[in-house]
C-alpha positions as a Markdown table, in Angstrom:
| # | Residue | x | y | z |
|---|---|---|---|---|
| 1 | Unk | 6.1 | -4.2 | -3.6 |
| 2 | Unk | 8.5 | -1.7 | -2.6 |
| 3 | Unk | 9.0 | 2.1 | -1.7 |
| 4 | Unk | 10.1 | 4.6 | -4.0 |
| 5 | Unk | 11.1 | 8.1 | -3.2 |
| 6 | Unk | 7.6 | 9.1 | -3.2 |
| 7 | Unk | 5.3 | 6.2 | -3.4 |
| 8 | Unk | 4.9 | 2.8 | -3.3 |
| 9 | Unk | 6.0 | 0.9 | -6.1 |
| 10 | Unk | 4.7 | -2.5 | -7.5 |
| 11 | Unk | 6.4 | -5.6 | -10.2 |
| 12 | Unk | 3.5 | -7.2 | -11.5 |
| 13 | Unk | 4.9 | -11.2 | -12.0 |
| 14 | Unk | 2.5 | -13.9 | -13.8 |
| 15 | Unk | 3.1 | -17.2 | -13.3 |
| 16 | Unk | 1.9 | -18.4 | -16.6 |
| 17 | Unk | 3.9 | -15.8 | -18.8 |
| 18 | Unk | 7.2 | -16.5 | -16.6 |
| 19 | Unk | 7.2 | -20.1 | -15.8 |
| 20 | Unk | 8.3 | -20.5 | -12.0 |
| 21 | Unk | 11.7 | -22.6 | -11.6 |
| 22 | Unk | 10.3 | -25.4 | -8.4 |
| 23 | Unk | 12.7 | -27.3 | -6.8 |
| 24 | Unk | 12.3 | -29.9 | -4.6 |
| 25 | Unk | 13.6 | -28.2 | -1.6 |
| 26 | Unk | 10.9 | -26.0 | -1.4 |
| 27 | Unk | 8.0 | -27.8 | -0.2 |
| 28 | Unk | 4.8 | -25.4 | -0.2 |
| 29 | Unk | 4.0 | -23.3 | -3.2 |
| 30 | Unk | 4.0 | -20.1 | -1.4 |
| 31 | Unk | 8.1 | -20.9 | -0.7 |
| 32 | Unk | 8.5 | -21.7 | -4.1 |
| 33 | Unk | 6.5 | -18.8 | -5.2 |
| 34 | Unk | 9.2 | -16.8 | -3.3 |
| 35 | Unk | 12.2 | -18.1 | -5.3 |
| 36 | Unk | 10.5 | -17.5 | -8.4 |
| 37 | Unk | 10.2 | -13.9 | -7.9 |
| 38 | Unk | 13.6 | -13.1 | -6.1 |
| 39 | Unk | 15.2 | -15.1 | -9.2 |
| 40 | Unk | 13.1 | -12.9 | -11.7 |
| 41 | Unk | 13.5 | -9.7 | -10.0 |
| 42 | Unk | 16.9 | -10.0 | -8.0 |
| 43 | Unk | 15.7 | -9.2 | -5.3 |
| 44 | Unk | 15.1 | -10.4 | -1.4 |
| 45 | Unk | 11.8 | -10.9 | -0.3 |
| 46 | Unk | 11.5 | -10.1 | 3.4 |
| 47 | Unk | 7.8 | -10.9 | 3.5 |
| 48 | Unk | 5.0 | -12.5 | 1.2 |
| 49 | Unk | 1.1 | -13.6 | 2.2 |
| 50 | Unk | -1.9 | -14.6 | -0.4 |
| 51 | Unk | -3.2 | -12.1 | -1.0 |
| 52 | Unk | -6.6 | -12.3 | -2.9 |
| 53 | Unk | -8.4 | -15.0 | -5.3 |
| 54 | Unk | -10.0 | -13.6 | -8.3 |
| 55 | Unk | -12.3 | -15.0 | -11.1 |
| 56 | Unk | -12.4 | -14.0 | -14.6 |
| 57 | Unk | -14.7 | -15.2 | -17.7 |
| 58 | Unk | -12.6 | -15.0 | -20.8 |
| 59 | Unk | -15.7 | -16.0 | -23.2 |
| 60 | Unk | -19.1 | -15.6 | -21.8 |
| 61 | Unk | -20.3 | -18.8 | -20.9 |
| 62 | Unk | -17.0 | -20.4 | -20.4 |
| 63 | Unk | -15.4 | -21.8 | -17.6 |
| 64 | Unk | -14.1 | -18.9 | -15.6 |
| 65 | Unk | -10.5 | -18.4 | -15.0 |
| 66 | Unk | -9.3 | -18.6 | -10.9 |
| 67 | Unk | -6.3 | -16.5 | -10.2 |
| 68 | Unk | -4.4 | -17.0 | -7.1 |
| 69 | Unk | -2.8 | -13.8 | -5.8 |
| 70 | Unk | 0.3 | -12.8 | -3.4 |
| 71 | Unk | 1.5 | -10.0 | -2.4 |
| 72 | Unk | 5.3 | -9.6 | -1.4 |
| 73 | Unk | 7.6 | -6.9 | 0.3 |
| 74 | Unk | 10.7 | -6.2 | -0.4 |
| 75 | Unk | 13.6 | -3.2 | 0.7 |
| 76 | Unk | 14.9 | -3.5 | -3.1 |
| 77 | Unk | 13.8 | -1.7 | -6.0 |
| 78 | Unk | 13.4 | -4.0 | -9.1 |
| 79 | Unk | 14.7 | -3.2 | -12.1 |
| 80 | Unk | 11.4 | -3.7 | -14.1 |
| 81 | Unk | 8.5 | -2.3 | -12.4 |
| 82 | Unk | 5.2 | -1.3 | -13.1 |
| 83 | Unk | 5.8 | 2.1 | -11.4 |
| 84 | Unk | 4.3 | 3.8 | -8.3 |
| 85 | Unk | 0.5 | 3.0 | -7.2 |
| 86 | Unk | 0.1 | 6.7 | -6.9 |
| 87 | Unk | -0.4 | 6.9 | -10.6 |
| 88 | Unk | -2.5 | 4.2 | -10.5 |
| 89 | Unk | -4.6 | 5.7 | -8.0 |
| 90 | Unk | -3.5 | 9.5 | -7.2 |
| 91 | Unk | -6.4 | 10.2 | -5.3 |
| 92 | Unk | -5.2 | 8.1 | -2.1 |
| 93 | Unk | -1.9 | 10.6 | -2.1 |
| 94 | Unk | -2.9 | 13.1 | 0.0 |
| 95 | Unk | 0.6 | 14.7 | 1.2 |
| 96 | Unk | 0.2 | 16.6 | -2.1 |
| 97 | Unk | -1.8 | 19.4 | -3.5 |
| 98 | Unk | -3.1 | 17.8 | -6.7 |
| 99 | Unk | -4.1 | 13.9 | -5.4 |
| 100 | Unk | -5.7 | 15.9 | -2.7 |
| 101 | Unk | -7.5 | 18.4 | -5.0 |
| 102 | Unk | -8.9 | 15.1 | -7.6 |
| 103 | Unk | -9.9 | 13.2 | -4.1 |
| 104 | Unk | -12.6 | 16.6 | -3.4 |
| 105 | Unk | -13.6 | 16.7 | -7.2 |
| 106 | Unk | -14.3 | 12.8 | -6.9 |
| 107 | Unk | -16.1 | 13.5 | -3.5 |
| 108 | Unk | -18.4 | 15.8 | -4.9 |
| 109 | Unk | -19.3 | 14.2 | -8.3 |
| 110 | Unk | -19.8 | 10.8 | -5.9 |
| 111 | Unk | -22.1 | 13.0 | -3.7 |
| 112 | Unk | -23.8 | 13.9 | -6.9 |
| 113 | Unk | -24.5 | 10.1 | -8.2 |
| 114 | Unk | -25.1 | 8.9 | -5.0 |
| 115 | Unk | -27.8 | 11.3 | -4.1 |
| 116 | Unk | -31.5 | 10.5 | -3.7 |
| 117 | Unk | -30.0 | 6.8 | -3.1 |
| 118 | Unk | -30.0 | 5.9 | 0.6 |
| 119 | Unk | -28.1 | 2.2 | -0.4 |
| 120 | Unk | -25.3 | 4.5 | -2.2 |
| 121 | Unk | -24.7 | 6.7 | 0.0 |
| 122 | Unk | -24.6 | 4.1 | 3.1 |
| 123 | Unk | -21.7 | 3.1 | 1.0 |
| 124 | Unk | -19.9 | 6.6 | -0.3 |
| 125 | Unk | -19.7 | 7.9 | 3.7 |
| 126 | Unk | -17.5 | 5.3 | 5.5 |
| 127 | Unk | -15.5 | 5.0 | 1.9 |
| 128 | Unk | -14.8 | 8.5 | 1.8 |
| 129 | Unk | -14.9 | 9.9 | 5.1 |
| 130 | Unk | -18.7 | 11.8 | 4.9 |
| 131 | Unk | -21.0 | 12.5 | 7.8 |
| 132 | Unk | -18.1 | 13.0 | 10.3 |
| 133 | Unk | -16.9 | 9.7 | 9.6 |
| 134 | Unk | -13.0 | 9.6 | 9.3 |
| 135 | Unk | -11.2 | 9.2 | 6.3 |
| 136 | Unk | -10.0 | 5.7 | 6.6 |
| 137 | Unk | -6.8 | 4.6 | 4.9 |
| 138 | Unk | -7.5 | 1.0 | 4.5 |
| 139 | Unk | -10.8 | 1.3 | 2.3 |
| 140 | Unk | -8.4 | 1.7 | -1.0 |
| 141 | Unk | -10.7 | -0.7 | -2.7 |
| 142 | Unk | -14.0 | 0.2 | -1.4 |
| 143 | Unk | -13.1 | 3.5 | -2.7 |
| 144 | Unk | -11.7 | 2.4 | -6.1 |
| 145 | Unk | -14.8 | 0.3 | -6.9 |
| 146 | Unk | -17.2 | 3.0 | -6.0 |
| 147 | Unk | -15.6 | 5.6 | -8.5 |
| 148 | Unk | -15.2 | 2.9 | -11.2 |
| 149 | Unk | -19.5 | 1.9 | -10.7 |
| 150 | Unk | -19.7 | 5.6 | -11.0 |
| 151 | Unk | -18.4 | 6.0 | -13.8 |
| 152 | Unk | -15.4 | 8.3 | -12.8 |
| 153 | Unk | -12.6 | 6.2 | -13.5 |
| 154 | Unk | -12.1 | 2.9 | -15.7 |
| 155 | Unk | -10.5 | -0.3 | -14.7 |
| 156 | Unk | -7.2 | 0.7 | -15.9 |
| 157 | Unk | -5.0 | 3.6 | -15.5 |
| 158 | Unk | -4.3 | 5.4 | -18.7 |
| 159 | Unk | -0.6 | 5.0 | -19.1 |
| 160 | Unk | 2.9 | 4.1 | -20.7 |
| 161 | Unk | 3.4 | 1.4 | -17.8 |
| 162 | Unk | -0.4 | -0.1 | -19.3 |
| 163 | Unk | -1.9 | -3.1 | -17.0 |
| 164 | Unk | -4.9 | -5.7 | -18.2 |
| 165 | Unk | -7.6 | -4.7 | -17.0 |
| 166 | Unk | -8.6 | -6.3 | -13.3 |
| 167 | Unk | -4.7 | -5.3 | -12.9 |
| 168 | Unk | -6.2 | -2.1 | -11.0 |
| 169 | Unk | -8.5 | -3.7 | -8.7 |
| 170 | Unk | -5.7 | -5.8 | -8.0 |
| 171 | Unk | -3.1 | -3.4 | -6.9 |
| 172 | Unk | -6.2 | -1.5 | -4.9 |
| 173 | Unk | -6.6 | -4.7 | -2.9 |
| 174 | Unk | -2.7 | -4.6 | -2.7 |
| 175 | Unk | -2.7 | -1.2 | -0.9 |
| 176 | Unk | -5.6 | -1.9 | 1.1 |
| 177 | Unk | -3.7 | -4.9 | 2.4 |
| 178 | Unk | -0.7 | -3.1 | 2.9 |
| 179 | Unk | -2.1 | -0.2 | 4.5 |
| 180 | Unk | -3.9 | -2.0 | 7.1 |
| 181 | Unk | -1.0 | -4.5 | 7.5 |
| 182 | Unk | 1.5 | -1.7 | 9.1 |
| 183 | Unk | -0.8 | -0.6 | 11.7 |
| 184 | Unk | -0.8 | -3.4 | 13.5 |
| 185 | Unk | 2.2 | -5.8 | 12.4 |
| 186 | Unk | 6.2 | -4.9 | 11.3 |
| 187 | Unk | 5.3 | -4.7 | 7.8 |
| 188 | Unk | 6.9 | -1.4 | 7.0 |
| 189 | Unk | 10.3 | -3.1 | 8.4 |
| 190 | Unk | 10.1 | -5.3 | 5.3 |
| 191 | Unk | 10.5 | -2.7 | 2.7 |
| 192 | Unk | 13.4 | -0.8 | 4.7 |
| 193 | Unk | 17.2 | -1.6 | 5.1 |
| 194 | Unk | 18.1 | -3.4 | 7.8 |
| 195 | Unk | 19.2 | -0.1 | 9.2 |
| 196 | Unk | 17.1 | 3.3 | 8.9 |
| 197 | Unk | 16.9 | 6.1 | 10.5 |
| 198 | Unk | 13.6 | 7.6 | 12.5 |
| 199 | Unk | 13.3 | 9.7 | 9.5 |
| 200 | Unk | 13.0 | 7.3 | 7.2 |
| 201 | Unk | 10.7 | 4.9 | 8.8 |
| 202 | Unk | 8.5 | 8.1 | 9.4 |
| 203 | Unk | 8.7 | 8.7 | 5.8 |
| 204 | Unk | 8.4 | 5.1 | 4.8 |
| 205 | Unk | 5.2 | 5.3 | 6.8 |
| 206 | Unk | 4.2 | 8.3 | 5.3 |
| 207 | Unk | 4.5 | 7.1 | 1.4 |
| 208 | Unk | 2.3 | 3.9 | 1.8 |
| 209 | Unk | -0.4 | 5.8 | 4.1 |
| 210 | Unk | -0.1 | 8.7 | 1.8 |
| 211 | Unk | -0.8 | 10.9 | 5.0 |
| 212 | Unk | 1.4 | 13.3 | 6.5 |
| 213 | Unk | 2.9 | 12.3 | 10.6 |
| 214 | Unk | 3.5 | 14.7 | 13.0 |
| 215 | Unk | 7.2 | 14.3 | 13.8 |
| 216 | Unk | 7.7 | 14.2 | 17.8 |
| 217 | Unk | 4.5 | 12.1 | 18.4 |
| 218 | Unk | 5.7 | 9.6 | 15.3 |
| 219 | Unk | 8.9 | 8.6 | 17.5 |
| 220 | Unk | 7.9 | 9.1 | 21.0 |
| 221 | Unk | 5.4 | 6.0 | 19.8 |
| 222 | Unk | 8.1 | 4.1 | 17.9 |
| 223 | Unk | 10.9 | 4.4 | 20.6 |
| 224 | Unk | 7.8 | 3.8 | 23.7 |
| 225 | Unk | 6.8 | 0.8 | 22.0 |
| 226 | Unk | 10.6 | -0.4 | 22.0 |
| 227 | Unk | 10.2 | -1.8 | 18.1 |
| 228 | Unk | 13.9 | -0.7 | 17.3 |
| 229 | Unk | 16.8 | 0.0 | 18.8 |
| 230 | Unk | 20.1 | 1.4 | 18.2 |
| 231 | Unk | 22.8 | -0.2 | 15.7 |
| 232 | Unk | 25.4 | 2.4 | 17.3 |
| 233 | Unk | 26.1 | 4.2 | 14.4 |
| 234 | Unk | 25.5 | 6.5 | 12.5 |
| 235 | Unk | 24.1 | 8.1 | 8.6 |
| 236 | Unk | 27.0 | 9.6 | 6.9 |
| 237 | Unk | 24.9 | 12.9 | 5.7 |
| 238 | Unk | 26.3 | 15.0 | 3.1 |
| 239 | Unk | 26.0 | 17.9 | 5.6 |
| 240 | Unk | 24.3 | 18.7 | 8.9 |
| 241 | Unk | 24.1 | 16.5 | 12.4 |
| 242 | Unk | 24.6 | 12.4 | 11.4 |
| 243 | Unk | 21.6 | 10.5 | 12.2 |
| 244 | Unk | 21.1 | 7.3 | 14.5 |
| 245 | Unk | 20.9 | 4.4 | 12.8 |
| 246 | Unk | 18.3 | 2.1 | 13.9 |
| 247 | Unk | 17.0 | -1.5 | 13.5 |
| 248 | Unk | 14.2 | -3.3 | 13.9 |
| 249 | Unk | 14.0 | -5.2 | 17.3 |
| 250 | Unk | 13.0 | -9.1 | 16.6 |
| 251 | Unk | 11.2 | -9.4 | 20.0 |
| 252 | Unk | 8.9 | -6.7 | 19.6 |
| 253 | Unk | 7.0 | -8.7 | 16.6 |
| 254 | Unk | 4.0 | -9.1 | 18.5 |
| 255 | Unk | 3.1 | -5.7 | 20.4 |
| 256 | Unk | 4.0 | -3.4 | 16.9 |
| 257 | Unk | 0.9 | -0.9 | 16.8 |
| 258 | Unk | 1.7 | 1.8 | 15.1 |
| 259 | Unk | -2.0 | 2.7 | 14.4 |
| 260 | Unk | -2.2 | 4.8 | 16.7 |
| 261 | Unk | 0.5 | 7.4 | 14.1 |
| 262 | Unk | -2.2 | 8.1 | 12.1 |
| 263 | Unk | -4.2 | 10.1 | 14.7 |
| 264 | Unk | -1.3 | 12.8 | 15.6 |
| 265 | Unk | -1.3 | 14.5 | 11.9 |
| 266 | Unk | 0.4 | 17.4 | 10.3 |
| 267 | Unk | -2.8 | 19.3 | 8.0 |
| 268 | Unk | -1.7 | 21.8 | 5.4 |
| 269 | Unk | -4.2 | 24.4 | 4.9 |
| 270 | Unk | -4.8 | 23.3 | 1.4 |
| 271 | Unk | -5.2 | 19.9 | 2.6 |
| 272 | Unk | -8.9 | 20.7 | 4.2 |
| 273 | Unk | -11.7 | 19.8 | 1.3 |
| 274 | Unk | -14.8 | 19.8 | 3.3 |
């Protein structure tokens, strides 16, 4: 995974289409799994974890088919991708008018299906932030799977960039991961350069929580919690003040909670649904 000007992106690699070169230097299959993809992509992988085991039952009745799943970060763009999640799921974009705008039209045909059932809508109010529960970024999945046994979306996305069809739960799981992973660990670091400015960690945040961060708060927590310091230099902007670079700082691995960014936000008008 990677980030895009506006969204996350995501490669999609399967081991049994693209046979992974193992060498004996690597000696577990998650390090080996990590040269396979940097040689197919050409890219550097700062970070990769399992992610998820799925089943599958090609024939019914058959043996079913166990899929072992990572996921990987990386501050390179790939030259073949599978495009951003946000057109996989647009509804968890809500920086913007029209993801925001779907995410009310889903609310309130979900309200509708779940109504008169108390099991369904135990499950619709923590998933989508009802009763004064708060929207949660982390409950991707819980989310995706609720509108698909709806009946409001279908496994896969309808698109040029087409995936099979548990491809969609996958990449759900993926963001769910992902977004849970940068509140409390360096994550985000992985999928930047080695040096960023404020901005662009703010914005890098910003893109895979698809939530807007209110500026001053958003720095006074990075620079408190010491998880960067300065490289001494300097962005060479096109015009206006040069920005500070920054990188990240190695010994601050273990007290990196930026959870607490998500509470401060910036709310367009047009961002209130309900």
């Amino acid at each position: 995974m990677t980030i895009g000007s506006d969204a996350p992106h995501v490669t999609l690699l399967r081991h049994d289409r693209d046979t992974p070169t193992f060498e004996e230097s690597h000696h577990s299959l998650q390090k080996r799994l990590c040269h396979w993809a940097e040689t197919l992509t050409h890219c550097s992988i700062g970070y990769m974890e399992q992610l998820y085991t799925f089943s599958s039952f090609p024939v019914q009745g058959q043996t079913p088919h166990i899929h072992i799943t990572y996921l990987a970060l990386s501050p390179d763009h790939p030259l073949s991708c599978h495009g951003s999640l946000y057109h996989h799921f647009p509804w968890e974009d809500r920086r913007n008018e029209s993801g925001t705008r779907q995410l009310a039209q889903f609310i309130a045909a979900i309200k509708h299906w779940a109504a008169g059932h108390d099991e369904r809508q135990s499950r619709i109010a923590p998933a989508f932030g009802l009763d004064d529960l708060p929207w949660d970024d982390t409950r991707v999945l819980e989310r995706y799977e609720l509108l698909w046994e709806s009946g409001l979306v279908p496994r896969s996305a309808p698109s040029p960039e087409a995936t099979e069809e548990d491809d969609r739960r996958l990449l759900a799981t993926a963001l769910s991961r992902l977004r849970a992973r940068i509140r409390y660990s360096p994550a985000v670091f992985d999928l930047l350069p080695k040096a960023f400015t404020l901005l662009q960690l703010q914005q890098a945040m910003e893109t895979l929580s698809g939530r807007f961060m209110h500026k001053p708060n958003f720095r006074r927590l990075v620079l408190h919690q010491q998880l960067v310091e300065e490289t001494g230099t300097y962005e060479r902007a096109a015009a206006g003040r040069p920005a500070r670079l920054y990188r990240f700082r190695p010994a601050a691995m273990a007290s990196c909670y930026l959870g607490a960014a998500f509470l401060p936000l910036e709310t367009p008008s047009w961002l209130i649904m309900y």
